[in-house]
Amino acid sequence: ICLRFNQLLSSRHFSKFTSCVGVRSLSENVSSKPVTSNVPETTGDHLIYTQEHFALKESLRKIIDQEINPYVDQWEAEGKFPAHKIFKILGSAGFLGVNKPVEDGGLGLDFSYSVAVAEELGNIHCGGIPMAIGVQSDMATPALARFGSAELKKEFLIPSIMGDKVACLGVSEVGAGSDVSSIMTKAVRKGDEYVISGGKMWTTNGTQADWMCLLANTSDGPPHRNKSLICLPMNLPGVHIARKIDKLGMWSSDTAQVFFDEVRVPCKNVIGQEGMGFTYQMLQFQEERLWAVANVLTSMDNIIQETIQYTRQRKIFKQPVLYHQTVHFRLAELQTEVELLRSLLHRATALYIKGNDVTKLASMAKLKGGRLVREVCDSCLQYWGGMGFTSDVLVSRLYRDTRLMSIGGGADEVMLGIICKYMDTLPRK
């Protein structure tokens, strides 16, 4: 661990985020024993995290505490957070390209570091901003980083990693959400350009984005082989932001409905091979779902802890609410479920970074995460009484925000279908 950490410390890319944390003292502590309190005592026994992971998390936590959480209430009320400002802060510190290649401005670390970042982003006092960050770092850019040309990376990927450009992902449509194969947006080749017509729905970062990673039909072939991913600048003629969608939760994240009226894009803007868009999109779902689980884990931890503190102070029938057995037993049950999910996440991540297909485990984790966070929020909100029904406390905000977990990125029912496929229990056609 010490050798790996010192190697990482010496790299110019690790220095992007070490300026926010006492890395010099941390490095000294690593080279001597015992490890000081800056690093949790469980570091050496952690399944996937090393001291580098915890240094990364500590650095990000300082940015969250200083640059984000003090303003969350304001951004929630305004229905938008300043994506360019926040992404530039995060990009300059290296947090938008943790597992992206060094030559593209990333840190070149493995996916376990992205999971660590996702967990830490759960300390933001809302769900909308972490979701928007996740779209930028782990949804709109992975295919570009893996399959894009050097020219596309220079124009779109590097500025996104550095926080100079805001990205959005254009996959879902009014009639095509979890069923990605049924999208209708078309990109018709005319000479050296595509002419794009159609529209996208539920586009996170849509009103502020500089470019979109667009999935469109580029031929009339089979639905799994006729789609391509295209880098589409959002300032082109024919791109129309129809509306900013008013949502149940995720208020601080702008979500747009976008229409394309014969938008012309150079054919060179295709990511990788034409017709491989569906495959590229499916490949990144493992990471996307693990990222979502990691993010919601911290939210559940925080909700349970805040509920413990509140019920310890609030009294009913002359004793703290927490002292009632039904309350502290229930909180114990919920924390147990959270820990079980954490173990699944870390096991799946450990297998994934070794090159294994963890689609089944990632789908299980996503399914359980979406259902468990609903259970945690609902149970804890109950113990807040009337305060839980206001917008003044974190539990009520996350009650709204985290409901999306069972819908976005593949609904619960889709996860069940994937799991059944791997279990070979689906009815045969």
Coordinates of C-alpha atoms in Angstrom, one line a residue:
I1 CA 0.0 0.0 0.0
C2 CA 2.8 2.4 1.0
L3 CA 4.6 1.9 -2.3
R4 CA 1.5 2.3 -4.4
F5 CA 0.5 5.4 -2.5
N6 CA 3.9 7.0 -2.8
Q7 CA 3.9 6.3 -6.5
L8 CA 0.6 7.9 -6.8
L9 CA 1.7 10.9 -4.8
S10 CA 4.6 11.4 -7.2
S11 CA 2.4 11.6 -10.2
R12 CA 1.5 15.0 -11.6
H13 CA -2.1 13.9 -11.9
F14 CA -2.6 13.0 -8.3
S15 CA -1.5 16.5 -7.4
K16 CA -4.7 17.8 -8.9
F17 CA -6.7 16.9 -5.9
T18 CA -4.1 16.7 -3.2
S19 CA -4.0 20.5 -2.8
C20 CA -7.2 20.2 -0.9
V21 CA -5.9 17.8 1.7
G22 CA -2.8 17.5 3.9
V23 CA -1.1 15.1 1.6
R24 CA 2.4 15.8 2.9
S25 CA 1.5 14.9 6.5
L26 CA -0.6 11.9 5.2
S27 CA 2.4 10.7 3.2
E28 CA 4.6 10.9 6.3
N29 CA 2.0 9.0 8.3
V30 CA 1.8 6.2 5.7
S31 CA 5.5 5.6 5.9
S32 CA 5.4 5.1 9.6
K33 CA 3.3 3.2 12.1
P34 CA 0.7 3.5 13.5
V35 CA -1.5 5.2 10.9
T36 CA -2.9 8.4 12.3
S37 CA -6.6 9.4 12.6
N38 CA -6.6 11.0 9.1
V39 CA -7.1 7.5 7.8
P40 CA -9.8 5.3 9.1
E41 CA -8.6 2.4 11.2
T42 CA -10.3 -0.1 8.8
T43 CA -8.3 1.1 5.8
G44 CA -5.9 -1.8 5.8
D45 CA -8.7 -4.3 6.0
H46 CA -11.0 -2.6 3.4
L47 CA -12.0 -4.9 0.6
I48 CA -11.2 -2.4 -2.2
Y49 CA -10.1 0.9 -0.7
T50 CA -6.5 1.9 0.1
Q51 CA -5.1 5.0 1.7
E52 CA -5.2 6.7 -1.7
H53 CA -8.9 6.2 -1.9
F54 CA -9.4 7.8 1.5
A55 CA -7.2 10.7 0.6
L56 CA -9.3 11.2 -2.6
K57 CA -12.5 11.1 -0.5
E58 CA -11.2 13.5 2.0
S59 CA -10.2 16.0 -0.7
L60 CA -13.6 15.8 -2.3
R61 CA -15.4 16.2 1.0
K62 CA -13.6 19.5 1.5
I63 CA -14.9 20.8 -1.8
I64 CA -18.4 19.6 -1.0
D65 CA -18.3 21.3 2.4
Q66 CA -16.9 24.6 1.1
E67 CA -18.3 25.0 -2.5
I68 CA -21.5 23.0 -2.6
N69 CA -23.4 22.3 0.6
P70 CA -23.6 25.9 1.7
Y71 CA -25.5 26.8 -1.4
V72 CA -27.7 23.7 -2.0
D73 CA -30.8 25.2 -0.4
Q74 CA -30.6 28.2 -2.7
W75 CA -30.0 26.0 -5.8
E76 CA -32.9 23.8 -4.9
A77 CA -35.2 26.8 -4.7
E78 CA -33.9 28.2 -8.0
G79 CA -34.3 24.8 -9.7
K80 CA -30.8 24.8 -11.1
F81 CA -27.2 24.7 -9.8
P82 CA -24.4 26.5 -11.7
A83 CA -23.0 23.5 -13.5
H84 CA -20.2 25.3 -15.3
K85 CA -18.9 26.8 -12.0
I86 CA -19.1 23.6 -10.0
F87 CA -17.8 21.3 -12.8
K88 CA -14.8 23.6 -13.3
I89 CA -13.9 23.3 -9.6
L90 CA -14.3 19.6 -9.7
G91 CA -12.5 19.2 -13.0
S92 CA -9.5 21.3 -11.9
A93 CA -9.2 19.0 -8.9
G94 CA -9.4 15.9 -11.1
F95 CA -12.7 14.5 -10.0
L96 CA -14.4 14.4 -13.4
G97 CA -11.9 12.0 -14.9
V98 CA -10.8 9.8 -12.1
N99 CA -10.7 6.6 -14.2
K100 CA -10.1 8.3 -17.6
P101 CA -6.8 7.9 -19.4
V102 CA -3.9 10.2 -18.3
E103 CA -3.4 11.3 -21.9
D104 CA -6.9 12.7 -22.0
G105 CA -6.5 14.7 -18.8
G106 CA -7.8 12.0 -16.4
L107 CA -6.1 10.5 -13.4
G108 CA -5.8 7.0 -15.0
L109 CA -7.0 5.2 -11.9
D110 CA -9.2 2.1 -11.8
F111 CA -13.0 2.1 -11.4
S112 CA -12.8 1.6 -7.6
Y113 CA -11.8 5.2 -7.3
S114 CA -14.9 6.3 -9.2
V115 CA -16.9 4.3 -6.7
A116 CA -15.1 6.1 -3.9
V117 CA -16.0 9.4 -5.5
A118 CA -19.6 8.4 -5.9
E119 CA -19.8 7.4 -2.3
E120 CA -18.4 10.7 -1.2
L121 CA -20.8 12.7 -3.4
G122 CA -23.6 11.2 -1.4
N123 CA -22.6 13.7 1.3
I124 CA -24.1 16.5 -0.8
H125 CA -27.3 17.6 0.8
C126 CA -29.5 16.7 -2.2
G127 CA -29.7 14.1 -5.0
G128 CA -29.8 16.4 -8.0
I129 CA -26.2 17.6 -8.0
P130 CA -24.5 14.2 -7.5
M131 CA -26.7 12.9 -10.3
A132 CA -25.6 15.7 -12.6
I133 CA -21.9 15.1 -11.8
G134 CA -22.4 11.4 -12.4
V135 CA -23.8 12.1 -15.9
Q136 CA -20.8 14.2 -16.7
S137 CA -18.2 11.7 -15.4
D138 CA -19.7 8.3 -15.8
M139 CA -22.5 8.4 -18.3
A140 CA -21.9 10.9 -21.1
T141 CA -18.1 10.3 -21.4
P142 CA -17.2 6.6 -20.9
A143 CA -17.8 5.6 -24.5
L144 CA -16.0 8.6 -25.9
A145 CA -13.0 7.8 -23.7
R146 CA -13.0 4.2 -24.7
F147 CA -13.8 4.4 -28.4
G148 CA -13.6 8.0 -29.6
S149 CA -11.1 9.4 -32.1
A150 CA -8.3 11.6 -30.9
E151 CA -10.0 14.5 -32.6
L152 CA -13.3 14.0 -30.7
K153 CA -11.5 13.5 -27.4
K154 CA -9.7 16.8 -27.9
E155 CA -12.9 18.6 -28.7
F156 CA -15.3 17.1 -26.2
L157 CA -13.7 14.7 -23.7
I158 CA -10.7 16.7 -22.5
P159 CA -12.8 19.9 -21.9
S160 CA -15.4 17.7 -20.1
I161 CA -12.8 16.1 -17.8
M162 CA -11.3 19.6 -17.1
G163 CA -14.7 21.0 -16.3
D164 CA -14.6 23.5 -19.2
K165 CA -17.6 21.9 -20.9
V166 CA -20.8 20.5 -19.5
A167 CA -22.1 17.3 -21.1
C168 CA -25.4 15.6 -21.2
L169 CA -26.6 12.2 -22.4
G170 CA -29.3 11.9 -25.0
V171 CA -30.7 8.4 -24.8
S172 CA -34.2 8.4 -23.3
E173 CA -37.2 9.6 -25.4
V174 CA -40.9 10.1 -24.7
G175 CA -41.7 6.5 -25.8
A176 CA -38.3 4.9 -25.0
G177 CA -36.9 4.9 -21.5
S178 CA -35.6 1.6 -20.2
D179 CA -36.2 0.1 -23.6
V180 CA -33.2 1.7 -25.3
S181 CA -33.6 -0.3 -28.5
S182 CA -36.9 1.5 -29.4
I183 CA -35.6 5.0 -29.7
M184 CA -36.9 6.9 -32.8
T185 CA -34.4 9.8 -33.2
K186 CA -32.8 9.4 -36.7
A187 CA -29.4 10.6 -38.1
V188 CA -29.6 10.4 -41.9
R189 CA -26.2 10.5 -43.7
K190 CA -26.0 13.2 -46.4
G191 CA -22.6 13.5 -47.8
D192 CA -20.1 14.0 -44.9
E193 CA -22.8 15.1 -42.5
Y194 CA -25.7 13.5 -40.5
V195 CA -29.0 15.3 -40.5
I196 CA -30.6 14.6 -37.2
S197 CA -34.4 14.7 -36.4
G198 CA -36.3 13.6 -33.3
G199 CA -36.1 14.4 -29.7
K200 CA -34.8 13.4 -26.2
M201 CA -36.5 13.4 -22.9
W202 CA -35.3 13.5 -19.2
T203 CA -32.0 15.0 -20.3
T204 CA -30.0 15.8 -17.2
N205 CA -27.9 19.0 -17.5
G206 CA -29.9 19.6 -20.7
T207 CA -30.5 23.4 -20.3
Q208 CA -26.8 24.1 -19.5
A209 CA -25.0 21.5 -21.6
D210 CA -22.4 22.4 -24.2
W211 CA -22.6 19.0 -25.9
M212 CA -24.7 15.9 -25.9
C213 CA -23.6 12.3 -26.3
L214 CA -26.5 11.4 -28.5
L215 CA -27.8 7.9 -29.4
A216 CA -29.6 7.9 -32.7
N217 CA -30.6 5.5 -35.4
T218 CA -28.1 5.8 -38.3
S219 CA -29.6 3.0 -40.5
D220 CA -32.8 0.9 -40.9
G221 CA -31.1 -2.3 -39.7
P222 CA -31.9 -4.4 -36.7
P223 CA -32.6 -2.3 -33.5
H224 CA -29.4 -3.5 -31.7
R225 CA -27.1 -2.8 -34.7
N226 CA -28.5 0.4 -36.3
K227 CA -27.6 2.9 -33.6
S228 CA -24.6 5.2 -33.2
L229 CA -23.4 7.5 -30.5
I230 CA -22.7 11.0 -31.8
C231 CA -21.0 14.0 -30.2
L232 CA -23.6 16.8 -30.8
P233 CA -22.8 20.5 -29.9
M234 CA -25.9 22.0 -28.3
N235 CA -25.4 25.4 -29.9
L236 CA -26.1 24.1 -33.4
P237 CA -29.0 25.4 -35.5
G238 CA -32.0 23.2 -35.1
V239 CA -31.3 22.2 -31.5
H240 CA -34.3 23.4 -29.4
I241 CA -34.6 23.2 -25.6
A242 CA -38.4 22.7 -25.5
R243 CA -38.7 23.0 -21.7
K244 CA -37.1 22.5 -18.4
I245 CA -39.1 19.7 -16.8
D246 CA -40.7 20.2 -13.4
K247 CA -40.0 17.1 -11.4
L248 CA -41.0 15.4 -8.1
G249 CA -37.5 15.6 -6.8
M250 CA -33.9 16.4 -8.0
W251 CA -34.9 20.0 -8.0
S252 CA -31.4 21.5 -8.3
S253 CA -30.7 19.4 -11.4
D254 CA -32.0 20.9 -14.6
T255 CA -33.7 18.3 -16.8
A256 CA -34.7 19.2 -20.3
Q257 CA -36.8 18.0 -23.2
V258 CA -34.8 18.5 -26.4
F259 CA -35.9 18.5 -30.0
F260 CA -33.8 18.2 -33.1
D261 CA -35.0 19.9 -36.3
E262 CA -32.7 18.7 -39.1
V263 CA -29.5 19.3 -37.1
R264 CA -26.4 18.9 -39.2
V265 CA -23.4 17.2 -37.6
P266 CA -20.2 16.0 -39.2
C267 CA -20.0 12.3 -39.7
K268 CA -16.6 12.4 -38.0
N269 CA -18.5 13.1 -34.7
V270 CA -19.5 9.4 -34.5
I271 CA -18.0 7.7 -31.5
G272 CA -16.2 4.6 -32.6
Q273 CA -17.9 2.6 -35.3
E274 CA -21.2 3.5 -36.9
G275 CA -23.9 1.0 -35.8
M276 CA -22.2 0.1 -32.5
G277 CA -23.9 2.8 -30.4
F278 CA -26.3 0.3 -28.6
T279 CA -23.4 -2.0 -27.7
Y280 CA -21.3 0.9 -26.4
Q281 CA -24.2 2.1 -24.3
M282 CA -24.8 -1.3 -22.8
L283 CA -21.1 -1.7 -22.0
Q284 CA -21.1 1.3 -19.7
F285 CA -24.3 0.2 -17.8
Q286 CA -22.2 -1.9 -15.4
E287 CA -20.3 1.1 -14.2
E288 CA -23.3 3.4 -14.3
R289 CA -25.3 1.2 -12.0
L290 CA -22.5 0.5 -9.6
W291 CA -21.9 4.3 -9.4
A292 CA -25.6 4.9 -8.6
V293 CA -25.5 2.3 -5.8
A294 CA -22.4 3.8 -4.3
N295 CA -23.9 7.3 -4.3
V296 CA -27.1 6.3 -2.6
L297 CA -25.3 4.3 0.1
T298 CA -23.9 7.4 1.7
S299 CA -27.3 9.1 1.5
M300 CA -28.8 6.2 3.4
D301 CA -26.1 6.3 6.1
N302 CA -26.7 10.0 6.5
I303 CA -30.5 9.7 6.8
I304 CA -30.2 6.9 9.4
Q305 CA -27.7 8.9 11.5
E306 CA -29.7 12.1 11.3
T307 CA -32.8 10.2 12.3
I308 CA -31.0 8.7 15.3
Q309 CA -29.9 12.2 16.4
Y310 CA -33.4 13.6 16.0
T311 CA -35.2 10.8 17.7
R312 CA -32.8 10.9 20.6
Q313 CA -33.8 14.5 21.2
R314 CA -37.5 14.3 20.4
K315 CA -39.7 13.0 23.2
I316 CA -43.0 11.2 23.1
F317 CA -44.8 9.9 26.2
K318 CA -42.0 11.4 28.4
Q319 CA -39.1 9.5 26.8
P320 CA -37.1 10.0 23.6
V321 CA -38.6 8.5 20.5
L322 CA -35.4 6.5 20.0
Y323 CA -35.9 4.6 23.2
H324 CA -39.0 2.9 21.9
Q325 CA -38.0 -0.6 20.8
T326 CA -39.9 -0.4 17.6
V327 CA -37.8 2.6 16.6
H328 CA -34.3 1.5 17.5
F329 CA -34.9 -2.1 16.3
R330 CA -36.1 -0.7 13.0
L331 CA -33.1 1.5 12.6
A332 CA -30.9 -1.5 13.3
E333 CA -32.6 -3.5 10.6
L334 CA -32.2 -0.7 8.1
Q335 CA -28.5 -0.2 8.9
T336 CA -28.0 -4.0 8.5
E337 CA -29.6 -3.9 5.0
V338 CA -27.4 -0.9 4.1
E339 CA -24.2 -2.8 5.1
L340 CA -25.3 -5.9 3.1
L341 CA -25.7 -3.7 0.0
R342 CA -22.3 -2.1 0.6
S343 CA -20.7 -5.6 0.7
L344 CA -22.4 -6.5 -2.6
L345 CA -21.2 -3.2 -4.2
H346 CA -17.6 -3.6 -3.1
R347 CA -17.5 -7.3 -4.1
A348 CA -18.9 -6.4 -7.6
T349 CA -16.4 -3.6 -7.9
A350 CA -13.5 -5.8 -6.9
L351 CA -14.5 -8.4 -9.5
Y352 CA -15.1 -5.7 -12.2
I353 CA -11.7 -4.1 -11.9
K354 CA -10.2 -7.6 -12.4
G355 CA -11.9 -7.8 -15.7
N356 CA -15.0 -9.8 -14.8
D357 CA -18.5 -9.3 -16.2
V358 CA -20.6 -8.2 -13.2
T359 CA -23.8 -7.4 -15.1
K360 CA -25.7 -9.7 -12.9
L361 CA -24.3 -8.4 -9.6
A362 CA -24.6 -4.7 -10.8
S363 CA -28.2 -5.3 -11.7
M364 CA -28.9 -6.9 -8.3
A365 CA -27.2 -4.0 -6.5
K366 CA -29.2 -1.5 -8.5
L367 CA -32.4 -3.3 -7.8
K368 CA -31.7 -3.6 -4.1
G369 CA -30.4 0.0 -3.9
G370 CA -33.5 1.5 -5.4
R371 CA -35.9 -0.5 -3.2
L372 CA -33.8 -0.1 0.0
V373 CA -33.4 3.7 -0.3
R374 CA -37.2 4.0 -0.6
E375 CA -37.6 1.9 2.5
V376 CA -35.0 3.8 4.5
C377 CA -36.4 7.2 3.5
D378 CA -40.0 6.2 4.2
S379 CA -39.2 4.5 7.6
C380 CA -37.0 7.3 8.8
L381 CA -39.4 10.1 7.7
Q382 CA -42.0 8.5 9.8
Y383 CA -39.9 9.0 12.9
W384 CA -39.5 12.7 12.1
G385 CA -43.3 13.1 12.6
G386 CA -44.7 16.4 11.3
M387 CA -41.2 17.7 10.6
G388 CA -40.7 14.9 8.1
F389 CA -43.6 16.2 6.0
T390 CA -41.9 19.6 5.6
S391 CA -39.2 20.7 3.1
D392 CA -37.0 21.8 6.0
V393 CA -35.1 18.6 6.7
L394 CA -32.8 16.4 4.6
V395 CA -34.9 13.3 5.0
S396 CA -37.9 14.8 3.2
R397 CA -35.7 16.1 0.3
L398 CA -34.0 12.7 -0.1
Y399 CA -37.4 11.0 0.1
R400 CA -38.3 12.9 -3.1
D401 CA -34.9 12.7 -4.8
T402 CA -34.0 9.0 -4.3
R403 CA -37.3 7.8 -5.6
L404 CA -35.7 8.1 -9.0
M405 CA -33.3 5.3 -8.2
S406 CA -35.9 2.6 -9.0
I407 CA -36.7 4.3 -12.3
G408 CA -33.7 6.0 -13.9
G409 CA -30.8 4.0 -15.4
G410 CA -33.1 1.0 -15.9
A411 CA -36.2 0.4 -13.9
D412 CA -36.5 -2.2 -11.2
E413 CA -38.4 -4.4 -13.6
V414 CA -35.7 -4.2 -16.1
M415 CA -33.1 -5.2 -13.5
L416 CA -35.3 -8.2 -12.6
G417 CA -35.4 -9.2 -16.3
I418 CA -31.6 -9.0 -16.5
I419 CA -31.1 -11.1 -13.3
C420 CA -33.6 -13.7 -14.6
K421 CA -31.7 -13.9 -17.9
Y422 CA -28.5 -14.7 -16.0
M423 CA -30.4 -17.2 -13.9
D424 CA -31.8 -18.8 -17.0
T425 CA -35.4 -18.5 -15.7
L426 CA -36.9 -16.4 -18.4
P427 CA -39.6 -18.1 -20.5
R428 CA -38.3 -19.4 -23.7
K429 CA -39.8 -17.9 -26.9

